[in-house]
Every structure is written in structure tokens, then in C-alpha cells.
């Protein structure tokens, strides 16, 4: 009997994907609120379909936010600027249904002292890190992000002729030899103009995008590949499929290599631990792996609304650590302050210059192109000392 391959697959999508359009709009609204009032409380959702965007949710902000130009600017940045795309920033209909946030929520969150600030909601969050890539991210999602980012950059620069904004990449890694993983399959679906030569279009994606990224990671170029398996992909973006904020949570995190608490990030201010707690869990996991505490680490945090300390902290090293869970949990509680207000303060999550829209695409973790406070490795030496005790 032939030995079965051990395969794992992750997916990423481009900024032109309808769900990602909505994530960007929601985060752009958040950025605008924090710019005029760093203490804004924001829970902004977006729905997009053919030349129509609905923005809703609850916001408390001392400044006035004009939603319409924010939406149009996001669409313009992505490249939805032609009527034939079915989504044109010039003519799109925008409906604003934002209302005031509940005072019941604010009661437990608004505290002058960040040490006393409670969580903006209940829930559990997961953070993950692995030493299989330089950025401490799983290989499949890391490569998938690079594929759609490369294709998008080439589209925007004009090099990738005939490409439109909506794209997906799916990467399958062969882990049969865990010490030497291989690229098994790459699938890309890329929206294109009506009149492109499909054979040349597919060949370009294989030669100039897929092979380029495979080489960047030092992988084999004899992988199996698929491009636009249905044949054509002209109608895409919000006109091809409705978009919603928060519907790509696995793309935003670890591509399915780790657990997910279920809460989305985009459109939420950092008092919402769905966002800040997940960033903190990643920060803990990454510093532990970088310090040599384990080859892989998953950290879970849980919170109660209005309470300023996590209810629980859990850890899983997947049998890849020589240290006990008890010791590692002691290190986490000694080194890391997981109170929501302190996470916000230490990461500078209310700083007006910090642009959440920049991380609404291509993942919130392991981003070499963006300087993110939760990606810092500034706790490694402290952890190493505690490991030696």
C-alpha cells in the first residue's frame, strides 16, 4: 500500500476580495475615529455588493466622521475605479447606518487608569508561533500571503497586465518529511479583463508569480499548480460576491494551523479584546518560541467584559518543548501584562499615527512590510533567564 502524503493547506485573499474590501472600510473608519479622538469606541461593520456599500455599527467619538469620503478613498486605493468592475468609487451608493454605542458597555471599559480598564467584551483569543519560518508563522499561510501580495503589487505597478483587484491564493505543503517540507500545490484565482489571452495570463502567473515566491522561500519549482480552474474570472469583487466585515478570520491569523476564538478584528477599537487580546497572545507565543522555550506554541487568553485581568491563560507546546507547561505559564504571568488597558498602552494601539487599515490585508501577524508592536521580540532575554532558573 502506497504511503499517503501528509498535506496541509492555507488560503489568502487580496485587498480586492469583497470581504477584504469591507475589512478595509471598517478599519479606515476606525482610523478616522482614533485620529480625532483616541478614546473612541468603535464597532463598525460593512456590507458590499454591486456598486453599493452599507456601513453600520456603534461608535462613540467626540469628533465628526464623514463616512462617504472614507469609503470612496478605500475603493480608490484598491483600484475599483471603472464602471465595468461593478464597483466604482466615483459612482458607488453609500448608506450610513452607524449609531451611538451602548453606555452599558462603556461603563466597564472607560477608566482613567489603564491598569483598571476592563475588557470591552467577553471571549477567548488564541496566539500562535512556530519556528518553521523567519517570521515565526506557518509556512502555508506565509506563502499564500506572499503570492497575493506579489500579484497585487505587480497589478498596481502595471507589470501584471489584464489583472483586476480580486484574487485568491491557496498553498498546500507536503509535510511527509517534517525536516524537509515541500511545495505540493499552488492554486491561484485572479480576476482579469474581458479581453485577456487566458493562456498567456495563466502562464504569467505560473512563471512570474508562483515560481518567484517559491524561489524566495527556497522551495522546489516542480509543484503542481492551478490557475482560475473554472476558466474565466472576469466578474469579481463586490459585484461578483457580496462582502462582509470579519468573514476572513482564518486568513487574518494562521491559516488554520492554530485555533481561533471566533472574533474578528477589523472595525473594532482596541478595547475589544477580540483584537487586542489576540495581538497579545501572538506576542507571548512569538517571544516564547524565539527564546527557545518551544518549537511551536499556542497561547489562549480569555476575558470577561468589564474585568481587567484575564480569566484564564492556557498553553499548548505540541510536545515540542523540554519545559513543563507549569513553568511556561509561570513565565507568561511573570513577564507579560495581559490587562486590556496595559496591552493598549504598551502596544500604542490608540496612537493616531497607527493605521489599522494597513493590516486589514495579508494577515495581522508575521508582517515584514509593517512595523507591528506585537511582533517585537523584546521579551526574549527575560524569558531566557527565567528558563535557566
PDB file of C-alpha atoms in Angstrom, residues 30-218:
ATOM      1  CA  UNK A  30     -11.712  53.146  12.967  1.00  0.00           C
ATOM      2  CA  UNK A  31      -8.560  55.038  11.937  1.00  0.00           C
ATOM      3  CA  UNK A  32     -10.570  58.201  11.283  1.00  0.00           C
ATOM      4  CA  UNK A  33     -12.223  57.979  14.702  1.00  0.00           C
ATOM      5  CA  UNK A  34      -8.967  57.401  16.598  1.00  0.00           C
ATOM      6  CA  UNK A  35      -7.329  60.289  14.728  1.00  0.00           C
ATOM      7  CA  UNK A  36      -9.823  62.823  16.088  1.00  0.00           C
ATOM      8  CA  UNK A  37     -10.490  61.064  19.412  1.00  0.00           C
ATOM      9  CA  UNK A  38      -8.022  58.409  20.661  1.00  0.00           C
ATOM     10  CA  UNK A  39     -10.606  57.259  23.198  1.00  0.00           C
ATOM     11  CA  UNK A  40     -13.207  56.452  20.572  1.00  0.00           C
ATOM     12  CA  UNK A  41     -15.168  53.255  20.971  1.00  0.00           C
ATOM     13  CA  UNK A  42     -15.797  51.698  17.588  1.00  0.00           C
ATOM     14  CA  UNK A  43     -17.641  48.627  16.374  1.00  0.00           C
ATOM     15  CA  UNK A  44     -18.002  49.233  12.640  1.00  0.00           C
ATOM     16  CA  UNK A  45     -19.362  46.709  10.148  1.00  0.00           C
ATOM     17  CA  UNK A  46     -19.604  46.898   6.377  1.00  0.00           C
ATOM     18  CA  UNK A  47     -21.607  45.133   3.668  1.00  0.00           C
ATOM     19  CA  UNK A  48     -20.750  45.485  -0.017  1.00  0.00           C
ATOM     20  CA  UNK A  49     -22.422  44.322  -3.221  1.00  0.00           C
ATOM     21  CA  UNK A  50     -22.699  45.629  -6.800  1.00  0.00           C
ATOM     22  CA  UNK A  51     -21.863  49.351  -6.618  1.00  0.00           C
ATOM     23  CA  UNK A  52     -23.361  49.555  -3.116  1.00  0.00           C
ATOM     24  CA  UNK A  53     -21.821  49.803   0.361  1.00  0.00           C
ATOM     25  CA  UNK A  54     -23.671  49.767   3.683  1.00  0.00           C
ATOM     26  CA  UNK A  55     -21.719  50.906   6.760  1.00  0.00           C
ATOM     27  CA  UNK A  56     -23.233  50.261  10.178  1.00  0.00           C
ATOM     28  CA  UNK A  57     -22.407  49.590  13.795  1.00  0.00           C
ATOM     29  CA  UNK A  58     -21.950  51.502  17.028  1.00  0.00           C
ATOM     30  CA  UNK A  59     -19.469  54.339  17.512  1.00  0.00           C
ATOM     31  CA  UNK A  60     -18.745  56.794  20.313  1.00  0.00           C
ATOM     32  CA  UNK A  61     -16.432  59.549  19.080  1.00  0.00           C
ATOM     33  CA  UNK A  62     -16.036  63.201  20.124  1.00  0.00           C
ATOM     34  CA  UNK A  63     -15.269  64.244  16.556  1.00  0.00           C
ATOM     35  CA  UNK A  64     -17.449  64.177  13.456  1.00  0.00           C
ATOM     36  CA  UNK A  65     -16.633  61.424  10.971  1.00  0.00           C
ATOM     37  CA  UNK A  66     -17.683  61.734   7.330  1.00  0.00           C
ATOM     38  CA  UNK A  67     -18.185  58.154   6.142  1.00  0.00           C
ATOM     39  CA  UNK A  68     -18.673  58.737   2.418  1.00  0.00           C
ATOM     40  CA  UNK A  69     -15.167  60.024   1.509  1.00  0.00           C
ATOM     41  CA  UNK A  70     -13.607  57.284   3.662  1.00  0.00           C
ATOM     42  CA  UNK A  71     -15.406  54.587   1.656  1.00  0.00           C
ATOM     43  CA  UNK A  72     -14.581  56.172  -1.697  1.00  0.00           C
ATOM     44  CA  UNK A  73     -10.909  56.568  -0.809  1.00  0.00           C
ATOM     45  CA  UNK A  74     -10.571  52.908   0.224  1.00  0.00           C
ATOM     46  CA  UNK A  75     -12.076  51.762  -3.067  1.00  0.00           C
ATOM     47  CA  UNK A  76      -9.822  54.142  -4.982  1.00  0.00           C
ATOM     48  CA  UNK A  77      -6.700  52.805  -3.202  1.00  0.00           C
ATOM     49  CA  UNK A  78      -7.679  49.228  -4.059  1.00  0.00           C
ATOM     50  CA  UNK A  79      -8.287  50.077  -7.707  1.00  0.00           C
ATOM     51  CA  UNK A  80     -12.055  49.847  -8.032  1.00  0.00           C
ATOM     52  CA  UNK A  81     -12.216  52.813 -10.378  1.00  0.00           C
ATOM     53  CA  UNK A  82     -14.049  51.634 -13.500  1.00  0.00           C
ATOM     54  CA  UNK A  83     -17.766  51.039 -14.182  1.00  0.00           C
ATOM     55  CA  UNK A  84     -17.032  47.647 -15.766  1.00  0.00           C
ATOM     56  CA  UNK A  85     -15.744  46.391 -12.398  1.00  0.00           C
ATOM     57  CA  UNK A  86     -19.266  46.686 -10.982  1.00  0.00           C
ATOM     58  CA  UNK A  87     -17.730  48.657  -8.124  1.00  0.00           C
ATOM     59  CA  UNK A  88     -16.583  52.193  -8.950  1.00  0.00           C
ATOM     60  CA  UNK A  89     -15.550  54.656  -6.263  1.00  0.00           C
ATOM     61  CA  UNK A  90     -16.859  57.534  -8.374  1.00  0.00           C
ATOM     62  CA  UNK A  91     -20.470  56.335  -8.531  1.00  0.00           C
ATOM     63  CA  UNK A  92     -20.949  53.815  -5.722  1.00  0.00           C
ATOM     64  CA  UNK A  93     -24.036  54.217  -3.495  1.00  0.00           C
ATOM     65  CA  UNK A  94     -23.073  54.556   0.184  1.00  0.00           C
ATOM     66  CA  UNK A  95     -25.547  54.130   3.062  1.00  0.00           C
ATOM     67  CA  UNK A  96     -24.539  55.128   6.609  1.00  0.00           C
ATOM     68  CA  UNK A  97     -26.360  53.330   9.445  1.00  0.00           C
ATOM     69  CA  UNK A  98     -23.894  53.997  12.290  1.00  0.00           C
ATOM     70  CA  UNK A  99     -25.367  54.721  15.723  1.00  0.00           C
ATOM     71  CA  UNK A 100     -24.150  55.541  19.246  1.00  0.00           C
ATOM     72  CA  UNK A 101     -22.504  52.741  21.222  1.00  0.00           C
ATOM     73  CA  UNK A 102     -24.305  51.387  24.281  1.00  0.00           C
ATOM     74  CA  UNK A 103     -23.497  53.118  27.563  1.00  0.00           C
ATOM     75  CA  UNK A 104     -23.769  49.754  29.311  1.00  0.00           C
ATOM     76  CA  UNK A 105     -20.586  48.641  27.528  1.00  0.00           C
ATOM     77  CA  UNK A 106     -18.745  51.911  28.149  1.00  0.00           C
ATOM     78  CA  UNK A 107     -19.424  51.668  31.876  1.00  0.00           C
ATOM     79  CA  UNK A 108     -16.951  48.844  32.393  1.00  0.00           C
ATOM     80  CA  UNK A 109     -14.416  49.966  29.810  1.00  0.00           C
ATOM     81  CA  UNK A 110     -13.936  53.699  30.361  1.00  0.00           C
ATOM     82  CA  UNK A 111     -11.335  54.015  33.112  1.00  0.00           C
ATOM     83  CA  UNK A 112      -8.847  56.855  33.581  1.00  0.00           C
ATOM     84  CA  UNK A 113      -6.123  54.478  34.728  1.00  0.00           C
ATOM     85  CA  UNK A 114      -5.196  51.882  32.051  1.00  0.00           C
ATOM     86  CA  UNK A 115      -4.380  49.406  34.825  1.00  0.00           C
ATOM     87  CA  UNK A 116      -8.051  49.401  35.798  1.00  0.00           C
ATOM     88  CA  UNK A 117      -9.587  49.264  32.319  1.00  0.00           C
ATOM     89  CA  UNK A 118     -11.810  46.248  31.820  1.00  0.00           C
ATOM     90  CA  UNK A 119     -12.202  44.159  28.700  1.00  0.00           C
ATOM     91  CA  UNK A 120     -14.679  45.521  26.143  1.00  0.00           C
ATOM     92  CA  UNK A 121     -16.276  42.102  25.760  1.00  0.00           C
ATOM     93  CA  UNK A 122     -16.060  38.520  26.924  1.00  0.00           C
ATOM     94  CA  UNK A 123     -14.373  35.833  24.845  1.00  0.00           C
ATOM     95  CA  UNK A 124     -11.302  33.725  24.242  1.00  0.00           C
ATOM     96  CA  UNK A 125      -8.384  34.527  21.952  1.00  0.00           C
ATOM     97  CA  UNK A 126      -5.507  32.471  20.580  1.00  0.00           C
ATOM     98  CA  UNK A 127      -1.954  33.343  19.620  1.00  0.00           C
ATOM     99  CA  UNK A 128       0.460  31.064  17.802  1.00  0.00           C
ATOM    100  CA  UNK A 129       4.094  30.940  16.729  1.00  0.00           C
ATOM    101  CA  UNK A 130       6.318  28.350  15.076  1.00  0.00           C
ATOM    102  CA  UNK A 131       9.992  28.299  14.157  1.00  0.00           C
ATOM    103  CA  UNK A 132       9.347  26.945  10.642  1.00  0.00           C
ATOM    104  CA  UNK A 133       9.677  30.419   9.067  1.00  0.00           C
ATOM    105  CA  UNK A 134      11.759  33.517   9.729  1.00  0.00           C
ATOM    106  CA  UNK A 135       8.640  35.416  10.781  1.00  0.00           C
ATOM    107  CA  UNK A 136       7.554  32.643  13.169  1.00  0.00           C
ATOM    108  CA  UNK A 137       4.485  31.937  11.024  1.00  0.00           C
ATOM    109  CA  UNK A 138       3.231  28.667   9.496  1.00  0.00           C
ATOM    110  CA  UNK A 139       4.599  28.043   6.010  1.00  0.00           C
ATOM    111  CA  UNK A 140       1.313  27.627   4.083  1.00  0.00           C
ATOM    112  CA  UNK A 141      -0.275  30.916   5.150  1.00  0.00           C
ATOM    113  CA  UNK A 142       3.024  32.794   4.874  1.00  0.00           C
ATOM    114  CA  UNK A 143       3.493  31.698   1.246  1.00  0.00           C
ATOM    115  CA  UNK A 144      -0.187  32.310   0.412  1.00  0.00           C
ATOM    116  CA  UNK A 145       0.033  35.893   1.699  1.00  0.00           C
ATOM    117  CA  UNK A 146       3.188  36.472  -0.335  1.00  0.00           C
ATOM    118  CA  UNK A 147       1.545  35.217  -3.511  1.00  0.00           C
ATOM    119  CA  UNK A 148      -1.439  37.586  -3.399  1.00  0.00           C
ATOM    120  CA  UNK A 149       0.705  40.483  -2.190  1.00  0.00           C
ATOM    121  CA  UNK A 150       3.157  39.950  -5.069  1.00  0.00           C
ATOM    122  CA  UNK A 151       0.351  39.678  -7.613  1.00  0.00           C
ATOM    123  CA  UNK A 152      -1.308  42.816  -6.254  1.00  0.00           C
ATOM    124  CA  UNK A 153       1.935  44.800  -6.279  1.00  0.00           C
ATOM    125  CA  UNK A 154       2.555  43.778  -9.880  1.00  0.00           C
ATOM    126  CA  UNK A 155      -1.020  44.721 -10.807  1.00  0.00           C
ATOM    127  CA  UNK A 156      -0.705  48.160  -9.232  1.00  0.00           C
ATOM    128  CA  UNK A 157       2.674  48.814 -10.838  1.00  0.00           C
ATOM    129  CA  UNK A 158       1.255  47.977 -14.260  1.00  0.00           C
ATOM    130  CA  UNK A 159       3.533  44.983 -14.831  1.00  0.00           C
ATOM    131  CA  UNK A 160       0.803  42.372 -14.426  1.00  0.00           C
ATOM    132  CA  UNK A 161      -1.292  43.174 -17.498  1.00  0.00           C
ATOM    133  CA  UNK A 162      -5.006  42.425 -17.527  1.00  0.00           C
ATOM    134  CA  UNK A 163      -5.302  41.657 -13.811  1.00  0.00           C
ATOM    135  CA  UNK A 164      -8.139  43.079 -11.725  1.00  0.00           C
ATOM    136  CA  UNK A 165      -8.211  43.554  -7.919  1.00  0.00           C
ATOM    137  CA  UNK A 166      -9.942  40.347  -6.715  1.00  0.00           C
ATOM    138  CA  UNK A 167      -7.531  37.444  -6.107  1.00  0.00           C
ATOM    139  CA  UNK A 168      -7.100  34.288  -4.023  1.00  0.00           C
ATOM    140  CA  UNK A 169      -4.133  32.011  -3.365  1.00  0.00           C
ATOM    141  CA  UNK A 170      -4.192  28.547  -1.830  1.00  0.00           C
ATOM    142  CA  UNK A 171      -0.991  26.741  -0.835  1.00  0.00           C
ATOM    143  CA  UNK A 172      -0.574  23.063   0.038  1.00  0.00           C
ATOM    144  CA  UNK A 173       2.616  21.984   1.820  1.00  0.00           C
ATOM    145  CA  UNK A 174       3.820  18.376   1.891  1.00  0.00           C
ATOM    146  CA  UNK A 175       4.976  17.608   5.447  1.00  0.00           C
ATOM    147  CA  UNK A 176       5.680  13.901   4.839  1.00  0.00           C
ATOM    148  CA  UNK A 177       9.320  14.611   5.683  1.00  0.00           C
ATOM    149  CA  UNK A 178       8.876  17.087   8.519  1.00  0.00           C
ATOM    150  CA  UNK A 179      12.520  18.153   8.351  1.00  0.00           C
ATOM    151  CA  UNK A 180      12.215  18.941   4.645  1.00  0.00           C
ATOM    152  CA  UNK A 181       8.736  20.204   3.733  1.00  0.00           C
ATOM    153  CA  UNK A 182       7.921  20.654   0.047  1.00  0.00           C
ATOM    154  CA  UNK A 183       5.543  22.705  -2.020  1.00  0.00           C
ATOM    155  CA  UNK A 184       2.890  20.296  -3.246  1.00  0.00           C
ATOM    156  CA  UNK A 185       0.261  22.511  -4.928  1.00  0.00           C
ATOM    157  CA  UNK A 186      -0.387  26.205  -5.548  1.00  0.00           C
ATOM    158  CA  UNK A 187      -3.805  27.405  -6.642  1.00  0.00           C
ATOM    159  CA  UNK A 188      -4.464  30.984  -7.675  1.00  0.00           C
ATOM    160  CA  UNK A 189      -7.699  32.562  -8.840  1.00  0.00           C
ATOM    161  CA  UNK A 190      -7.091  36.012 -10.311  1.00  0.00           C
ATOM    162  CA  UNK A 191      -9.754  38.329 -11.698  1.00  0.00           C
ATOM    163  CA  UNK A 192      -8.953  39.581 -15.188  1.00  0.00           C
ATOM    164  CA  UNK A 193     -10.108  41.846 -18.001  1.00  0.00           C
ATOM    165  CA  UNK A 194     -12.594  40.566 -20.554  1.00  0.00           C
ATOM    166  CA  UNK A 195     -10.125  40.526 -23.447  1.00  0.00           C
ATOM    167  CA  UNK A 196      -7.058  38.851 -21.897  1.00  0.00           C
ATOM    168  CA  UNK A 197      -5.342  35.928 -23.591  1.00  0.00           C
ATOM    169  CA  UNK A 198      -6.124  33.313 -20.935  1.00  0.00           C
ATOM    170  CA  UNK A 199      -3.227  31.003 -21.852  1.00  0.00           C
ATOM    171  CA  UNK A 200      -0.674  33.817 -21.581  1.00  0.00           C
ATOM    172  CA  UNK A 201      -2.362  35.110 -18.418  1.00  0.00           C
ATOM    173  CA  UNK A 202      -2.067  31.732 -16.708  1.00  0.00           C
ATOM    174  CA  UNK A 203       1.497  31.252 -17.909  1.00  0.00           C
ATOM    175  CA  UNK A 204       2.458  34.648 -16.468  1.00  0.00           C
ATOM    176  CA  UNK A 205       1.013  33.772 -13.069  1.00  0.00           C
ATOM    177  CA  UNK A 206       2.886  30.458 -13.009  1.00  0.00           C
ATOM    178  CA  UNK A 207       6.228  31.824 -14.188  1.00  0.00           C
ATOM    179  CA  UNK A 208       6.328  35.357 -12.743  1.00  0.00           C
ATOM    180  CA  UNK A 209       4.398  34.989  -9.505  1.00  0.00           C
ATOM    181  CA  UNK A 210       4.223  31.376  -8.322  1.00  0.00           C
ATOM    182  CA  UNK A 211       7.790  30.415  -9.206  1.00  0.00           C
ATOM    183  CA  UNK A 212       9.127  33.735  -7.929  1.00  0.00           C
ATOM    184  CA  UNK A 213       7.624  33.199  -4.482  1.00  0.00           C
ATOM    185  CA  UNK A 214       8.647  29.520  -4.415  1.00  0.00           C
ATOM    186  CA  UNK A 215      12.235  30.591  -5.107  1.00  0.00           C
ATOM    187  CA  UNK A 216      12.035  33.256  -2.391  1.00  0.00           C
ATOM    188  CA  UNK A 217      11.295  30.516   0.144  1.00  0.00           C
ATOM    189  CA  UNK A 218      13.939  28.177  -1.299  1.00  0.00           C
TER     190      UNK A 218
END
